[in-house]
PDB file of C-alpha atoms and ligand atoms in Angstrom:
ATOM      1  CA  MET A  20      94.252  37.479  22.247  1.00 95.00           C
ATOM      2  CA  ILE A  21      97.671  36.589  23.156  1.00 96.00           C
ATOM      3  CA  LEU A  22      99.336  38.683  26.242  1.00 97.00           C
ATOM      4  CA  GLN A  23     103.626  38.629  28.058  1.00 98.00           C
ATOM      5  CA  PHE A  24     103.051  38.054  31.037  1.00 98.00           C
ATOM      6  CA  CYS A  25     106.741  38.840  32.934  1.00 98.00           C
ATOM      7  CA  ARG A  26     107.704  36.819  35.688  1.00 98.00           C
ATOM      8  CA  SER A  27     109.965  39.036  37.438  1.00 98.00           C
ATOM      9  CA  CYS A  28     107.548  42.360  37.391  1.00 98.00           C
ATOM     10  CA  GLN A  29     104.509  40.565  37.318  1.00 98.00           C
ATOM     11  CA  LYS A  30     102.983  42.602  34.862  1.00 97.00           C
ATOM     12  CA  TYR A  31     101.153  42.075  31.617  1.00 98.00           C
ATOM     13  CA  GLN A  32     102.274  43.340  28.228  1.00 97.00           C
ATOM     14  CA  TYR A  33     100.428  43.530  24.872  1.00 95.00           C
ATOM     15  CA  TYR A  34     101.518  43.497  21.957  1.00 93.00           C
ATOM     16  CA  PRO A  35     104.264  40.858  22.558  1.00 93.00           C
ATOM     17  CA  ARG A  36     108.419  42.420  22.798  1.00 96.00           C
ATOM     18  CA  PRO A  37     111.279  40.832  23.191  1.00 97.00           C
ATOM     19  CA  ILE A  38     111.876  43.069  26.611  1.00 97.00           C
ATOM     20  CA  CYS A  39     109.248  43.762  29.396  1.00 98.00           C
ATOM     21  CA  VAL A  40     108.404  47.495  28.995  1.00 96.00           C
ATOM     22  CA  ALA A  41     108.086  47.902  32.822  1.00 97.00           C
ATOM     23  CA  CYS A  42     111.484  46.172  33.794  1.00 98.00           C
ATOM     24  CA  GLY A  43     113.255  45.705  31.216  1.00 98.00           C
ATOM     25  CA  GLY A  44     113.751  41.538  32.063  1.00 97.00           C
ATOM     26  CA  ASP A  45     113.307  38.768  29.689  1.00 97.00           C
ATOM     27  CA  ASP A  46     111.304  36.686  31.400  1.00 98.00           C
ATOM     28  CA  LEU A  47     107.876  36.595  29.658  1.00 98.00           C
ATOM     29  CA  TRP A  48     105.437  34.181  29.380  1.00 98.00           C
ATOM     30  CA  PRO A  49     102.682  33.680  26.518  1.00 98.00           C
ATOM     31  CA  VAL A  50      99.536  33.417  28.706  1.00 97.00           C
ATOM     32  CA  GLU A  51      96.181  33.940  26.755  1.00 97.00           C
ATOM     33  CA  ALA A  52      94.148  37.118  26.956  1.00 97.00           C
ATOM     34  CA  ALA A  53      90.563  37.278  29.388  1.00 97.00           C
ATOM     35  CA  GLY A  54      88.851  38.661  26.923  1.00 97.00           C
ATOM     36  CA  THR A  55      87.777  41.736  29.065  1.00 97.00           C
ATOM     37  CA  GLY A  56      87.976  45.302  29.240  1.00 98.00           C
ATOM     38  CA  VAL A  57      86.662  48.527  29.404  1.00 98.00           C
ATOM     39  CA  VAL A  58      86.586  52.101  26.680  1.00 98.00           C
ATOM     40  CA  ASP A  59      90.000  53.728  27.596  1.00 98.00           C
ATOM     41  CA  SER A  60      89.133  56.583  25.042  1.00 98.00           C
ATOM     42  CA  PHE A  61      87.318  56.095  21.547  1.00 98.00           C
ATOM     43  CA  THR A  62      86.612  57.981  18.436  1.00 97.00           C
ATOM     44  CA  VAL A  63      84.252  57.313  15.555  1.00 94.00           C
ATOM     45  CA  VAL A  64      85.454  58.215  11.840  1.00 93.00           C
ATOM     46  CA  HIS A  65      83.355  59.419   9.950  1.00 91.00           C
ATOM     47  CA  ARG A  66      85.355  59.022   6.484  1.00 90.00           C
ATOM     48  CA  ALA A  67      84.183  56.023   5.594  1.00 78.00           C
ATOM     49  CA  GLU A  68      80.837  54.838   3.848  1.00 87.00           C
ATOM     50  CA  THR A  69      79.180  53.805   7.089  1.00 87.00           C
ATOM     51  CA  PRO A  70      81.330  55.406  10.605  1.00 89.00           C
ATOM     52  CA  TYR A  71      83.311  52.671  12.475  1.00 93.00           C
ATOM     53  CA  THR A  72      84.596  53.503  15.816  1.00 96.00           C
ATOM     54  CA  VAL A  73      88.727  53.185  16.902  1.00 97.00           C
ATOM     55  CA  ALA A  74      88.676  53.089  20.925  1.00 98.00           C
ATOM     56  CA  ARG A  75      91.068  52.606  23.067  1.00 98.00           C
ATOM     57  CA  VAL A  76      91.053  49.169  24.985  1.00 98.00           C
ATOM     58  CA  SER A  77      92.361  49.141  28.759  1.00 98.00           C
ATOM     59  CA  LEU A  78      92.481  45.416  29.420  1.00 98.00           C
ATOM     60  CA  THR A  79      90.745  43.808  32.464  1.00 97.00           C
ATOM     61  CA  GLU A  80      95.182  42.385  33.025  1.00 97.00           C
ATOM     62  CA  GLY A  81      96.000  45.971  32.690  1.00 97.00           C
ATOM     63  CA  PRO A  82      97.951  46.490  29.026  1.00 97.00           C
ATOM     64  CA  ILE A  83      95.873  48.974  26.952  1.00 97.00           C
ATOM     65  CA  VAL A  84      95.096  48.008  23.257  1.00 96.00           C
ATOM     66  CA  LEU A  85      93.862  50.014  20.163  1.00 97.00           C
ATOM     67  CA  THR A  86      90.892  48.138  18.619  1.00 97.00           C
ATOM     68  CA  HIS A  87      87.559  48.773  16.925  1.00 97.00           C
ATOM     69  CA  LEU A  88      84.535  48.631  18.297  1.00 97.00           C
ATOM     70  CA  VAL A  89      81.425  46.743  17.024  1.00 96.00           C
ATOM     71  CA  ASP A  90      77.954  47.079  17.712  1.00 95.00           C
ATOM     72  CA  ILE A  91      78.290  50.181  20.101  1.00 94.00           C
ATOM     73  CA  PRO A  92      76.169  52.548  18.623  1.00 89.00           C
ATOM     74  CA  ASP A  93      77.205  55.068  21.917  1.00 92.00           C
ATOM     75  CA  PRO A  94      80.510  54.446  23.525  1.00 95.00           C
ATOM     76  CA  VAL A  95      81.390  55.875  26.643  1.00 96.00           C
ATOM     77  CA  CYS A  96      84.363  55.693  28.957  1.00 97.00           C
ATOM     78  CA  ASP A  97      84.301  52.916  31.354  1.00 97.00           C
ATOM     79  CA  GLN A  98      82.145  50.611  29.239  1.00 97.00           C
ATOM     80  CA  PRO A  99      82.087  47.463  29.739  1.00 97.00           C
ATOM     81  CA  VAL A 100      83.669  45.224  26.550  1.00 98.00           C
ATOM     82  CA  ARG A 101      84.534  41.674  25.543  1.00 98.00           C
ATOM     83  CA  LEU A 102      86.654  40.272  22.908  1.00 98.00           C
ATOM     84  CA  ASP A 103      85.204  39.046  19.854  1.00 97.00           C
ATOM     85  CA  TRP A 104      87.136  38.931  16.223  1.00 96.00           C
ATOM     86  CA  ARG A 105      86.557  40.194  12.609  1.00 95.00           C
ATOM     87  CA  ASP A 106      88.851  38.876   9.435  1.00 94.00           C
ATOM     88  CA  GLY A 107      91.577  37.657  12.336  1.00 93.00           C
ATOM     89  CA  LEU A 108      92.074  41.260  13.760  1.00 93.00           C
ATOM     90  CA  PRO A 109      90.761  41.858  17.464  1.00 95.00           C
ATOM     91  CA  VAL A 110      87.593  43.968  18.203  1.00 97.00           C
ATOM     92  CA  PHE A 111      85.691  44.518  20.799  1.00 98.00           C
ATOM     93  CA  ARG A 112      81.933  44.288  21.576  1.00 97.00           C
ATOM     94  CA  PRO A 113      79.234  45.217  24.783  1.00 96.00           C
ATOM     95  CA  SER A 114      80.105  43.059  27.518  1.00 94.00           C
ATOM     96  CA  LEU A 115      77.404  39.610  27.494  1.00 78.00           C
ATOM     97  CA  PRO A 116      74.584  40.481  30.553  1.00 74.00           C
ATOM     98  CA  GLU A 117      75.834  39.265  33.779  1.00 68.00           C
TER      99      GLU A 117
HETATM  100 ZN1  LIG B  10     108.697  43.141  34.106  1.00 54.01          ZN
END
């Protein structure tokens, strides 16, 4: 997952934009995310045959990503998660044990 790092204000943003949403600058550089974060909030969607979980994940670098949680049947806020990919889209799974 590629984030943008603003060299003017030292903040990260996701998704990519032409200017920094924090300072309005355009000195933005692509950087690979660490792929770690915590669950910020979530909701389980029961309208599909198989329920799925939509979540906001707060990345270690700071930005918040709207994503799906997989293999987390009973998520809780602040739970550590790690980035994975499914069908070309970013999803988050439980953090690997230390
Ligand atoms: Zn900035």
